[in-house]
Tab-separated table of C-alpha atoms and ligand atoms in Angstrom:
chain	number	residue	atom	x	y	z
Z	48	MET	CA	0.000	0.000	0.000
Z	49	SER	CA	1.275	3.490	-0.829
Z	50	MET	CA	1.426	4.557	2.849
Z	51	LYS	CA	4.445	2.278	3.328
Z	52	ASP	CA	6.353	3.960	0.527
Z	53	THR	CA	5.774	7.618	1.342
Z	54	VAL	CA	6.141	9.715	4.468
Z	55	PRO	CA	2.782	11.410	5.011
Z	56	PRO	CA	2.628	15.063	6.066
Z	57	PRO	CA	2.074	15.715	9.799
Z	58	LEU	CA	-1.528	15.643	10.953
Z	59	PHE	CA	-3.368	18.973	11.149
Z	60	ALA	CA	-4.699	19.455	14.688
Z	61	PRO	CA	-6.194	22.960	14.828
Z	62	GLU	CA	-6.355	24.486	18.317
Z	63	PRO	CA	-10.046	24.569	19.276
Z	64	ARG	CA	-11.682	27.620	20.821
Z	65	ALA	CA	-12.540	27.385	24.530
Z	66	ALA	CA	-15.599	25.307	25.396
Z	67	ALA	CA	-18.688	27.133	26.610
Z	68	PRO	CA	-19.732	26.081	30.127
Z	69	ARG	CA	-22.300	23.282	29.954
Z	70	SER	CA	-23.611	20.702	32.400
Z	71	LEU	CA	-24.048	17.085	31.204
Z	72	CYS	CA	-21.679	17.554	28.295
Z	73	THR	CA	-19.158	15.301	26.558
Z	74	ASP	CA	-17.553	18.253	24.767
Z	75	CYS	CA	-18.536	17.094	21.290
Z	76	GLY	CA	-17.147	20.398	20.041
Z	77	LEU	CA	-20.368	22.218	19.208
Z	78	SER	CA	-19.986	24.639	22.119
Z	79	ARG	CA	-16.644	25.683	20.633
Z	80	LEU	CA	-18.192	26.813	17.335
Z	81	GLU	CA	-19.717	30.197	16.537
Z	82	ILE	CA	-23.081	28.443	16.586
Z	83	ALA	CA	-22.555	27.315	20.202
Z	84	GLY	CA	-26.115	28.449	20.950
Z	85	GLU	CA	-27.327	25.402	18.996
Z	86	CYS	CA	-26.386	23.095	21.903
Z	87	GLY	CA	-29.881	23.579	23.304
Z	88	GLN	CA	-31.511	21.858	20.334
Z	89	ALA	CA	-28.602	19.706	19.162
Z	90	CYS	CA	-27.455	17.985	22.339
Z	91	GLN	CA	-28.144	14.323	22.982
Z	92	PHE	CA	-28.377	15.102	26.705
Z	93	ILE	CA	-31.013	17.829	26.630
Z	94	ARG	CA	-34.028	16.925	24.548
Z	95	PRO	CA	-33.100	14.243	22.028
Z	96	ASP	CA	-35.609	13.613	19.261
Z	97	TYR	CA	-34.730	10.285	17.668
Z	98	PRO	CA	-37.971	9.741	15.695
Z	99	THR	CA	-37.466	13.031	13.809
Z	100	MET	CA	-33.775	12.405	13.279
Z	101	GLU	CA	-34.237	8.807	12.090
Z	102	ASP	CA	-36.815	10.083	9.593
Z	103	ARG	CA	-34.502	12.843	8.433
Z	104	VAL	CA	-31.268	10.850	8.178
Z	105	GLN	CA	-32.379	7.281	7.474
Z	106	GLY	CA	-35.616	8.106	5.651
Z	107	ARG	CA	-37.773	6.305	8.213
Z	108	GLN	CA	-38.062	5.497	11.880
Z	109	ARG	CA	-36.873	2.199	13.338
Z	110	GLN	CA	-39.247	-0.752	13.119
Z	111	THR	CA	-40.383	-1.853	16.541
Z	112	ASP	CA	-40.929	-5.542	15.738
Z	113	THR	CA	-37.458	-6.370	14.368
Z	114	ASP	CA	-33.861	-5.997	15.564
Z	115	GLU	CA	-34.175	-2.304	14.669
Z	116	ARG	CA	-35.785	-2.024	18.096
Z	117	PHE	CA	-32.281	-2.510	19.526
Z	118	PHE	CA	-29.968	-1.241	16.814
Z	119	GLY	CA	-31.933	1.508	15.007
Z	120	PRO	CA	-32.798	1.637	11.291
Z	121	TYR	CA	-30.598	-0.448	9.008
Z	122	LYS	CA	-30.533	-2.110	5.625
Z	123	LYS	CA	-28.047	-4.884	6.345
Z	124	MET	CA	-26.004	-6.247	9.192
Z	125	TYR	CA	-22.813	-8.322	8.904
Z	126	ARG	CA	-20.080	-10.038	10.791
Z	127	ALA	CA	-17.057	-8.575	9.022
Z	128	ALA	CA	-13.289	-8.282	8.903
Z	129	LEU	CA	-10.650	-6.787	6.687
Z	130	LYS	CA	-8.942	-9.780	5.091
Z	131	GLU	CA	-5.620	-8.131	5.905
Z	132	PRO	CA	-6.002	-6.512	9.335
Z	133	LEU	CA	-4.283	-3.147	9.625
Z	134	GLU	CA	-1.517	-2.642	12.131
Z	135	GLY	CA	-2.461	-0.426	15.055
Z	136	ALA	CA	-6.201	-0.743	14.422
Z	137	GLN	CA	-8.585	-1.454	17.279
Z	138	TRP	CA	-9.977	-4.518	15.502
Z	139	THR	CA	-9.150	-5.075	11.842
Z	140	GLY	CA	-9.261	-1.397	10.872
Z	141	LEU	CA	-12.504	-1.312	8.878
Z	142	THR	CA	-13.355	2.134	10.235
Z	143	THR	CA	-10.198	3.896	9.155
Z	144	ARG	CA	-9.924	1.903	5.916
Z	145	ILE	CA	-13.392	3.046	4.809
Z	146	ALA	CA	-12.365	6.669	5.340
Z	147	GLN	CA	-9.020	6.058	3.654
Z	148	ARG	CA	-10.760	4.694	0.545
Z	149	LEU	CA	-12.792	7.921	0.308
Z	150	LEU	CA	-9.585	9.965	0.328
Z	151	GLU	CA	-7.843	7.623	-2.126
Z	152	GLU	CA	-10.720	7.880	-4.564
Z	153	GLY	CA	-11.049	11.651	-4.181
Z	154	ALA	CA	-14.640	11.279	-2.940
Z	155	VAL	CA	-13.978	13.618	0.003
Z	156	ASP	CA	-11.629	16.537	0.638
Z	157	ALA	CA	-10.982	15.643	4.271
Z	158	VAL	CA	-11.708	13.223	7.097
Z	159	LEU	CA	-12.403	14.576	10.593
Z	160	THR	CA	-11.421	12.174	13.347
Z	161	MET	CA	-9.215	11.574	16.428
Z	162	ALA	CA	-5.495	10.911	16.583
Z	163	PRO	CA	-3.573	9.962	19.715
Z	164	ASP	CA	-2.355	13.087	21.476
Z	165	PRO	CA	1.461	13.256	21.052
Z	166	ASP	CA	1.820	13.794	24.835
Z	167	ASP	CA	-0.561	10.984	25.861
Z	168	LYS	CA	-1.349	8.097	23.501
Z	169	TRP	CA	-4.656	7.395	25.311
Z	170	LYS	CA	-5.983	10.941	24.846
Z	171	PRO	CA	-8.003	11.700	21.702
Z	172	LEU	CA	-6.898	14.707	19.650
Z	173	PRO	CA	-9.204	16.045	16.898
Z	174	VAL	CA	-7.473	16.124	13.513
Z	175	ILE	CA	-8.237	16.945	9.887
Z	176	VAL	CA	-6.859	14.273	7.562
Z	177	THR	CA	-6.386	15.033	3.865
Z	178	ASP	CA	-3.781	12.485	2.786
Z	179	PRO	CA	-4.866	8.813	2.690
Z	180	ALA	CA	-1.503	7.728	4.122
Z	181	GLN	CA	-2.201	9.785	7.260
Z	182	MET	CA	-5.097	7.481	8.188
Z	183	ALA	CA	-2.570	4.968	9.556
Z	184	GLN	CA	-1.827	7.450	12.346
Z	185	VAL	CA	-5.402	7.651	13.652
Z	186	ARG	CA	-6.115	3.926	13.999
Z	187	GLY	CA	-7.009	2.484	17.384
Z	188	MET	CA	-9.189	3.527	20.309
Z	189	ARG	CA	-8.496	6.307	22.779
Z	190	MET	CA	-10.486	6.738	25.996
Z	191	GLY	CA	-11.926	10.152	26.632
Z	192	TYR	CA	-13.687	13.064	25.017
Z	193	ALA	CA	-12.352	15.508	22.507
Z	194	PRO	CA	-14.165	18.194	20.543
Z	195	LEU	CA	-14.567	16.537	17.137
Z	196	LEU	CA	-17.091	19.090	15.855
Z	197	SER	CA	-14.738	21.980	16.621
Z	198	LEU	CA	-13.007	20.853	13.422
Z	199	LEU	CA	-15.950	21.968	11.285
Z	200	GLU	CA	-14.848	25.631	11.243
Z	201	PRO	CA	-11.193	25.069	10.305
Z	202	ALA	CA	-12.321	22.505	7.725
Z	203	ALA	CA	-14.677	25.082	6.176
Z	204	ALA	CA	-11.938	27.742	6.306
Z	205	ALA	CA	-9.659	25.372	4.364
Z	206	GLY	CA	-12.380	25.075	1.695
Z	207	HIS	CA	-13.278	21.447	2.450
Z	208	LYS	CA	-16.876	20.949	1.343
Z	209	ARG	CA	-16.929	17.164	1.010
Z	210	LEU	CA	-16.273	15.549	4.355
Z	211	ALA	CA	-16.188	12.183	6.055
Z	212	ILE	CA	-16.532	12.230	9.816
Z	213	ILE	CA	-15.723	9.330	12.145
Z	214	GLY	CA	-17.617	9.814	15.379
Z	215	ILE	CA	-19.132	8.285	18.495
Z	216	PRO	CA	-22.914	8.566	19.018
Z	217	CYS	CA	-23.094	11.778	21.094
Z	218	GLN	CA	-20.920	13.540	18.513
Z	219	VAL	CA	-22.946	12.187	15.606
Z	220	TYR	CA	-26.285	13.224	17.137
Z	221	ALA	CA	-25.145	16.857	17.443
Z	222	LEU	CA	-23.572	16.744	13.970
Z	223	ARG	CA	-26.828	15.560	12.384
Z	224	ARG	CA	-28.802	18.267	14.178
Z	225	ILE	CA	-26.622	21.009	12.635
Z	226	GLU	CA	-25.846	19.273	9.335
Z	227	ALA	CA	-28.218	21.421	7.268
Z	228	GLN	CA	-26.495	24.614	8.457
Z	229	LEU	CA	-23.050	23.498	7.349
Z	230	GLY	CA	-23.487	24.045	3.603
Z	231	LEU	CA	-21.587	20.856	2.777
Z	232	GLU	CA	-21.676	19.306	-0.675
Z	233	LYS	CA	-21.183	15.815	0.715
Z	234	LEU	CA	-21.072	14.272	4.174
Z	235	TYR	CA	-20.293	10.642	4.999
Z	236	VAL	CA	-20.768	9.649	8.622
Z	237	ILE	CA	-18.842	6.592	9.787
Z	238	GLY	CA	-19.950	5.791	13.329
Z	239	THR	CA	-18.662	3.443	15.985
Z	240	PRO	CA	-20.759	2.204	18.892
Z	241	CYS	CA	-19.751	3.658	22.234
Z	242	SER	CA	-20.374	2.886	25.861
Z	243	ASP	CA	-18.678	3.407	29.201
Z	244	ASN	CA	-16.402	6.188	28.061
Z	245	THR	CA	-14.693	8.226	30.739
Z	246	THR	CA	-12.102	10.933	31.053
Z	247	THR	CA	-8.581	10.056	29.952
Z	248	ALA	CA	-7.404	10.826	33.515
Z	249	ASN	CA	-9.847	8.257	34.956
Z	250	PHE	CA	-8.722	5.762	32.346
Z	251	HIS	CA	-5.098	6.129	33.453
Z	252	ASP	CA	-6.234	5.339	36.999
Z	253	PHE	CA	-7.878	2.157	35.669
Z	254	LEU	CA	-4.751	1.122	33.706
Z	255	GLY	CA	-2.718	1.604	36.869
Z	256	ARG	CA	-4.820	-1.092	38.554
Z	257	LEU	CA	-4.283	-3.565	35.699
Z	258	SER	CA	-0.512	-3.441	35.540
Z	259	ASP	CA	2.487	-2.402	37.615
Z	260	ASP	CA	3.836	-0.702	34.517
Z	261	PRO	CA	0.759	0.846	32.876
Z	262	ASP	CA	2.794	2.989	30.471
Z	263	THR	CA	3.744	-0.193	28.611
Z	264	ILE	CA	0.093	-1.034	27.789
Z	265	THR	CA	-0.490	-0.335	24.105
Z	266	TYR	CA	-3.989	-1.755	23.586
Z	267	LEU	CA	-7.109	-2.427	25.631
Z	268	GLU	CA	-10.489	-3.760	24.532
Z	269	PHE	CA	-13.607	-5.021	26.295
Z	270	ARG	CA	-14.287	-8.035	24.075
Z	271	ALA	CA	-17.592	-9.752	23.317
Z	272	ASP	CA	-16.296	-12.926	25.008
Z	273	TYR	CA	-16.417	-11.163	28.404
Z	274	HIS	CA	-12.693	-10.608	28.610
Z	275	VAL	CA	-10.582	-7.482	28.573
Z	276	GLU	CA	-7.639	-7.901	26.256
Z	277	LEU	CA	-4.415	-6.068	27.053
Z	278	ARG	CA	-1.366	-5.822	24.811
Z	279	PHE	CA	2.024	-4.584	25.943
Z	280	GLU	CA	4.996	-2.893	24.296
Z	281	ASP	CA	7.068	-6.089	24.483
Z	282	GLY	CA	4.472	-7.941	22.358
Z	283	SER	CA	2.918	-9.875	25.268
Z	284	HIS	CA	-0.880	-10.204	25.766
Z	285	ARG	CA	-3.112	-10.620	28.784
Z	286	GLU	CA	-6.797	-11.507	28.969
Z	287	ILE	CA	-8.768	-10.700	32.105
Z	288	PRO	CA	-12.379	-11.896	32.582
Z	289	PHE	CA	-14.694	-8.902	33.147
Z	290	LEU	CA	-15.660	-10.154	36.573
Z	291	LYS	CA	-12.067	-10.338	37.733
Z	292	LEU	CA	-11.384	-6.712	36.866
Z	293	PRO	CA	-10.199	-4.625	39.812
Z	294	LEU	CA	-13.272	-2.397	39.766
Z	295	SER	CA	-14.448	-2.612	43.345
Z	296	ASP	CA	-12.530	0.377	44.622
Z	297	LEU	CA	-12.930	2.679	41.622
Z	298	SER	CA	-14.860	5.806	42.536
Z	299	PRO	CA	-18.639	5.597	41.907
Z	300	ASP	CA	-18.436	8.452	39.393
Z	301	PHE	CA	-15.626	6.761	37.450
Z	302	PHE	CA	-18.016	6.798	34.483
Z	303	PRO	CA	-19.579	10.264	34.116
Z	304	LEU	CA	-23.363	10.505	34.254
Z	305	THR	CA	-23.461	11.289	30.514
Z	306	CYS	CA	-22.019	7.900	29.646
Z	307	ARG	CA	-24.080	6.034	32.226
Z	308	THR	CA	-27.251	7.490	30.719
Z	309	CYS	CA	-26.388	7.668	27.032
Z	310	VAL	CA	-29.379	6.672	24.909
Z	311	ASP	CA	-27.685	5.679	21.654
Z	312	TYR	CA	-25.269	2.777	21.957
Z	313	THR	CA	-25.089	1.795	18.285
Z	314	ASN	CA	-24.842	5.181	16.564
Z	315	VAL	CA	-28.214	5.039	14.849
Z	316	LEU	CA	-27.708	8.259	12.855
Z	317	ALA	CA	-24.473	7.160	11.162
Z	318	ASP	CA	-24.449	6.008	7.526
Z	319	ILE	CA	-22.569	2.914	8.613
Z	320	THR	CA	-21.782	1.675	12.135
Z	321	VAL	CA	-18.540	-0.232	12.610
Z	322	GLY	CA	-18.225	-2.046	15.926
Z	323	TYR	CA	-17.557	-5.492	17.325
Z	324	MET	CA	-20.415	-6.310	19.696
Z	325	GLY	CA	-22.422	-8.561	17.364
Z	326	GLY	CA	-19.306	-9.949	15.672
Z	327	GLU	CA	-18.303	-12.853	17.939
Z	328	GLY	CA	-14.596	-12.108	17.714
Z	329	GLU	CA	-14.804	-10.334	14.373
Z	330	GLN	CA	-16.226	-6.914	13.587
Z	331	TRP	CA	-19.876	-5.964	13.288
Z	332	LEU	CA	-21.131	-3.789	10.466
Z	333	ILE	CA	-24.513	-2.063	10.375
Z	334	VAL	CA	-25.211	-0.571	6.949
Z	335	ARG	CA	-27.930	1.976	7.590
Z	336	ASN	CA	-28.607	3.709	4.259
Z	337	GLU	CA	-27.470	4.077	0.629
Z	338	ARG	CA	-24.409	6.119	1.596
Z	339	GLY	CA	-23.421	3.385	4.058
Z	340	GLN	CA	-23.774	0.788	1.298
Z	341	GLU	CA	-21.600	2.937	-0.974
Z	342	LEU	CA	-18.925	3.052	1.759
Z	343	LEU	CA	-18.944	-0.721	2.113
Z	344	ASP	CA	-18.889	-1.227	-1.678
Z	345	ARG	CA	-15.787	0.942	-1.915
Z	346	LEU	CA	-13.884	-1.713	0.060
Z	347	GLY	CA	-14.496	-4.258	-2.719
Z	348	ASP	CA	-13.019	-7.655	-1.917
Z	349	GLU	CA	-10.775	-6.316	0.870
Z	350	VAL	CA	-13.555	-7.194	3.288
Z	351	ARG	CA	-14.882	-10.588	4.375
Z	352	LEU	CA	-18.597	-10.612	5.175
Z	353	SER	CA	-20.866	-13.227	6.741
Z	354	ALA	CA	-24.146	-13.370	8.619
Z	355	PRO	CA	-23.832	-12.474	12.316
Z	356	GLY	CA	-24.246	-15.347	14.804
Z	357	ASP	CA	-27.043	-15.379	17.366
Z	358	LYS	CA	-26.827	-17.715	20.379
Z	359	GLY	CA	-28.000	-17.957	23.979
Z	360	LYS	CA	-30.630	-16.071	25.949
Z	361	ARG	CA	-29.995	-12.608	27.272
Z	362	ALA	CA	-32.802	-12.150	29.787
Z	363	GLY	CA	-30.913	-13.650	32.775
Z	364	ALA	CA	-27.785	-11.609	32.084
Z	365	VAL	CA	-29.773	-8.365	31.759
Z	366	LYS	CA	-31.784	-9.093	34.930
Z	367	GLY	CA	-28.554	-9.818	36.826
Z	368	PHE	CA	-27.097	-6.534	35.584
Z	369	LEU	CA	-30.239	-4.678	36.656
Z	370	GLU	CA	-30.052	-6.110	40.164
Z	371	ASN	CA	-26.341	-5.381	40.474
Z	372	THR	CA	-26.880	-1.807	39.288
Z	373	ARG	CA	-29.645	-1.357	41.877
Z	374	ARG	CA	-27.514	-2.853	44.641
Z	375	ALA	CA	-24.507	-0.753	43.705
Z	376	ALA	CA	-26.656	2.334	44.469
Z	377	GLY	CA	-25.012	4.644	41.991
Z	378	GLY	CA	-21.629	2.961	41.886
Z	379	LEU	CA	-20.266	0.405	39.476
Z	380	PRO	CA	-22.483	-2.659	38.973
Z	381	LEU	CA	-19.815	-5.165	40.029
Z	382	ARG	CA	-19.038	-3.563	43.364
Z	383	LYS	CA	-21.193	-5.777	45.492
Z	384	MET	CA	-20.527	-9.192	44.003
Z	385	PRO	CA	-18.780	-11.393	46.596
Z	386	ASP	CA	-15.189	-12.115	45.620
Z	387	TRP	CA	-15.564	-15.907	45.678
Z	388	VAL	CA	-18.430	-15.829	43.132
Z	389	ARG	CA	-16.510	-13.875	40.540
Z	390	PRO	CA	-14.150	-16.569	39.178
Z	391	ILE	CA	-17.061	-19.000	38.804
Z	392	VAL	CA	-19.260	-16.533	36.962
Z	393	ALA	CA	-16.284	-15.335	34.918
Z	394	TRP	CA	-15.678	-18.901	33.762
Z	395	MET	CA	-19.340	-19.507	32.956
Z	396	MET	CA	-20.171	-16.335	31.061
Z	397	PRO	CA	-18.353	-17.015	27.763
Z	398	ARG	CA	-19.748	-20.557	27.782
Z	399	ILE	CA	-23.394	-19.954	28.532
Z	400	GLY	CA	-23.802	-16.208	28.069
Z	401	PRO	CA	-25.474	-14.627	25.024
Z	402	ARG	CA	-23.302	-14.430	21.902
Z	403	GLY	CA	-23.371	-12.641	18.556
Z	404	LEU	CA	-26.494	-10.537	18.040
Z	405	GLU	CA	-27.935	-11.748	21.338
Z	406	PHE	CA	-24.871	-10.318	23.128
Z	407	ALA	CA	-25.389	-6.993	21.313
Z	408	ARG	CA	-29.101	-6.965	22.269
Z	409	ALA	CA	-28.152	-7.710	25.871
Z	410	ARG	CA	-25.687	-4.799	25.999
Z	411	VAL	CA	-28.226	-2.404	24.466
Z	412	GLU	CA	-30.868	-3.450	27.000
Z	413	MET	CA	-28.366	-3.145	29.873
Z	414	LYS	CA	-27.610	0.374	28.716
Z	415	ALA	CA	-31.333	1.242	28.688
Z	416	VAL	CA	-31.779	-0.170	32.193
Z	417	GLU	CA	-28.744	1.752	33.412
Z	418	THR	CA	-30.041	4.997	31.901
Z	419	VAL	CA	-33.335	4.752	33.768
Z	420	LEU	CA	-31.808	3.754	37.122
Z	421	HIS	CA	-29.033	6.340	37.130
Z	422	LEU	CA	-31.237	9.227	36.009
Z	423	ARG	CA	-33.885	8.338	38.589
Z	424	ARG	CA	-31.223	8.500	41.263
Z	425	GLU	CA	-29.264	11.528	40.111
Z	426	GLU	CA	-31.365	13.714	37.810
Z	427	PRO	CA	-35.014	12.661	38.140
Z	428	LYS	CA	-36.326	15.954	36.769
Z	429	LYS	CA	-34.458	15.402	33.492
Z	430	ILE	CA	-35.941	11.978	32.795
Z	431	LYS	CA	-38.981	13.261	30.937
Z	432	TRP	CA	-36.899	14.954	28.255
Z	433	MET	CA	-33.742	12.832	28.263
Z	434	ILE	CA	-35.218	9.353	27.883
Z	435	PRO	CA	-36.690	8.687	24.443
Z	436	ALA	CA	-39.549	6.234	23.876
Z	437	HIS	CA	-37.229	3.624	22.329
Z	438	VAL	CA	-35.266	3.379	25.596
Z	439	TRP	CA	-38.440	2.897	27.642
Z	440	ALA	CA	-39.441	0.125	25.217
Z	441	LEU	CA	-36.086	-1.634	25.790
Z	442	ALA	CA	-36.404	-1.410	29.575
Z	443	LYS	CA	-40.051	-2.550	29.688
Z	444	PRO	CA	-39.430	-6.340	29.717
Z	445	TYR	CA	-37.488	-5.752	32.957
Z	446	ASP	CA	-40.439	-4.032	34.643
Z	447	LEU	CA	-38.943	-0.584	34.280
Z	448	THR	CA	-41.721	1.607	32.963
Z	449	PRO	CA	-42.265	5.375	33.144
Z	450	GLU	CA	-43.628	6.632	36.437
Z	451	ASP	CA	-45.774	9.761	36.767
Z	452	GLY	CA	-44.179	12.693	35.012
Z	453	GLU	CA	-41.383	10.640	33.460
Z	454	GLU	CA	-42.873	10.339	29.977
Z	455	ARG	CA	-43.151	13.059	27.347
V	516	FAD	C1	-14.907	4.995	24.274
V	516	FAD	C2	-15.281	3.956	23.245
V	516	FAD	C3	-16.109	2.889	23.610
V	516	FAD	C4	-16.468	1.922	22.675
V	516	FAD	N1	-17.315	0.917	23.053
V	516	FAD	C5	-17.705	0.005	22.133
V	516	FAD	C6	-18.627	-1.030	22.483
V	516	FAD	O1	-19.067	-1.125	23.638
V	516	FAD	N2	-19.014	-1.912	21.506
V	516	FAD	C7	-18.536	-1.833	20.217
V	516	FAD	O2	-18.925	-2.654	19.377
V	516	FAD	N3	-17.666	-0.870	19.869
V	516	FAD	C8	-17.240	0.053	20.789
V	516	FAD	N4	-16.355	1.039	20.427
V	516	FAD	C9	-15.805	1.029	19.057
V	516	FAD	C10	-14.623	0.061	18.943
V	516	FAD	O3	-13.688	0.260	19.952
V	516	FAD	C11	-13.829	0.196	17.607
V	516	FAD	O4	-13.484	1.530	17.434
V	516	FAD	C12	-14.628	-0.193	16.446
V	516	FAD	O5	-14.991	-1.530	16.611
V	516	FAD	C13	-13.856	-0.010	15.157
V	516	FAD	O6	-12.714	-0.858	15.091
V	516	FAD	P1	-11.737	-0.673	13.836
V	516	FAD	O7	-10.597	-1.624	13.918
V	516	FAD	O8	-12.569	-0.665	12.605
V	516	FAD	O9	-11.219	0.827	14.137
V	516	FAD	P2	-9.941	1.614	13.652
V	516	FAD	O10	-9.734	1.453	12.176
V	516	FAD	O11	-8.808	1.332	14.563
V	516	FAD	O12	-10.454	3.132	13.865
V	516	FAD	C14	-10.909	3.599	15.104
V	516	FAD	C15	-11.452	5.002	14.902
V	516	FAD	O13	-12.036	5.444	16.131
V	516	FAD	C16	-11.595	6.776	16.378
V	516	FAD	N5	-11.523	6.993	17.833
V	516	FAD	C17	-10.678	6.397	18.684
V	516	FAD	N6	-10.890	6.831	19.933
V	516	FAD	C18	-11.885	7.729	19.872
V	516	FAD	C19	-12.536	8.524	20.837
V	516	FAD	N7	-12.217	8.478	22.132
V	516	FAD	N8	-13.524	9.347	20.438
V	516	FAD	C20	-13.883	9.388	19.128
V	516	FAD	N9	-13.303	8.650	18.158
V	516	FAD	C21	-12.310	7.831	18.531
V	516	FAD	C22	-10.219	6.823	15.756
V	516	FAD	O14	-9.830	8.143	15.472
V	516	FAD	C23	-10.401	6.004	14.498
V	516	FAD	O15	-10.882	6.806	13.461
V	516	FAD	C24	-15.987	2.030	21.346
V	516	FAD	C25	-15.171	3.101	20.971
V	516	FAD	C26	-14.822	4.078	21.900
V	516	FAD	C27	-13.972	5.248	21.468
V	517	SF4	S1	-24.048	19.571	22.063
V	517	SF4	FE1	-21.944	18.898	22.513
V	517	SF4	S2	-20.910	20.713	23.340
V	517	SF4	FE2	-23.108	21.111	23.434
V	517	SF4	S3	-23.707	20.490	25.511
V	517	SF4	FE3	-24.032	18.724	24.165
V	517	SF4	S4	-22.139	17.512	24.259
V	517	SF4	FE4	-21.692	19.558	25.102
V	518	SF4	S1	-21.009	6.541	26.104
V	518	SF4	FE1	-22.425	7.871	24.959
V	518	SF4	S2	-22.208	9.851	25.969
V	518	SF4	FE2	-20.419	8.662	26.566
V	518	SF4	S3	-18.864	9.222	25.048
V	518	SF4	FE3	-19.897	7.350	24.327
V	518	SF4	S4	-21.515	8.130	22.955
V	518	SF4	FE4	-20.822	9.849	24.195
């Protein structure tokens, strides 16, 4: 590939303007734009309107009697992998390769995404990418928030009118709300799922509990087989079952309220969602509309596609999560599990737990349950406007239904 032969120019990381003060904010970057006043109508955490946005972006609202109930509107869903996985990618690199193809084919002027901060590889840094070879530098996952949408002004100033944006759901929701004001000729939105994000500082605290030498950790992922995978600078690997993670003494607000109550796990307003949850060890692709199909087609035979698997029953796992979340009273769900139970459950989960699409459904339902419980405890007055109908529908089988004044 050409990126091996040429030295790409340095990444362009424009200095964002200061953020406007906001409560319940993941600093998606909108408050750093001239149109910062749009936060009120554009923020996922204020008054999200998914039915309108699904109509506008995907041409229709999600069906309530199919898997769209969990994953939002889509045309096709696949288990997927790049046949030749890309070095440094979080999984096989489908996300960055899709964007790279757009640059290679001249279909966009620039890609807006996150690079590792040069001073802290785990901190996301918003960058404007114009050379396909530069995409190698943005592969992989960082933990934390960075103002992706702040890049819209410098991108416009540079004359970029055809953009691809790689974003997590709270960034993509705000982007879609302001899309019509941007005057773009073309916009491709490549989304990843997202859950349990936290500040980069909190994440360093977590890494410090996993290893005596946390600076040597180069990769971390919460896999669909209930293990955290760690890779180290010396090439070694470690796999830790979720239930053996040293979570019990993390502070209860380790995950900010935004991420404990986020209502869009699977990035339903993206053109294509690239994750791993339904992929059983491979990646998981959700093609949501014609533009998403075009993005997948551009990969040609570089990608291997198959039908996602679907095994096990999620109800027990979701009920257990609900009870743990209740017992933890605002803290982390695993806090109160007795130590001797953990190794047994950790051994059992990959063997009997839900897998493939059933695992993805379970995680989406857990997220819905968590949203209701945490908002009831911490911001009950915001429930009416923050929880959309689709989240109530996901929580209903677990006897969580709107109480007086909680429904719009
Ligand atoms: C905080 C977080 C939580 C996630 N949780 C889940 C989950 O529960 N289930 C699931 O299926 N997938 C989740 N993902 C997505 C997953 O980690 C992979 O990014 C995705 O599967 C794509 O893999 P890939 O090899 O195609 O990505 P790559 O080709 O390696 O590209 C990854 C892309 O993500 C961007 N990125 C990295 N960190 C951030 C960040 N902090 N904010 C915004 N963009 C970023 C990079 O700039 C790059 O463009 C999460 C991602 C993040 C950032
Ligand atoms: S729209 Fe973005 S910047 Fe504005 S409050 Fe919401 S997350 Fe924060
Ligand atoms: S979990 Fe939700 S709110 Fe938190 S960073 Fe991810 S998309 Fe944003």
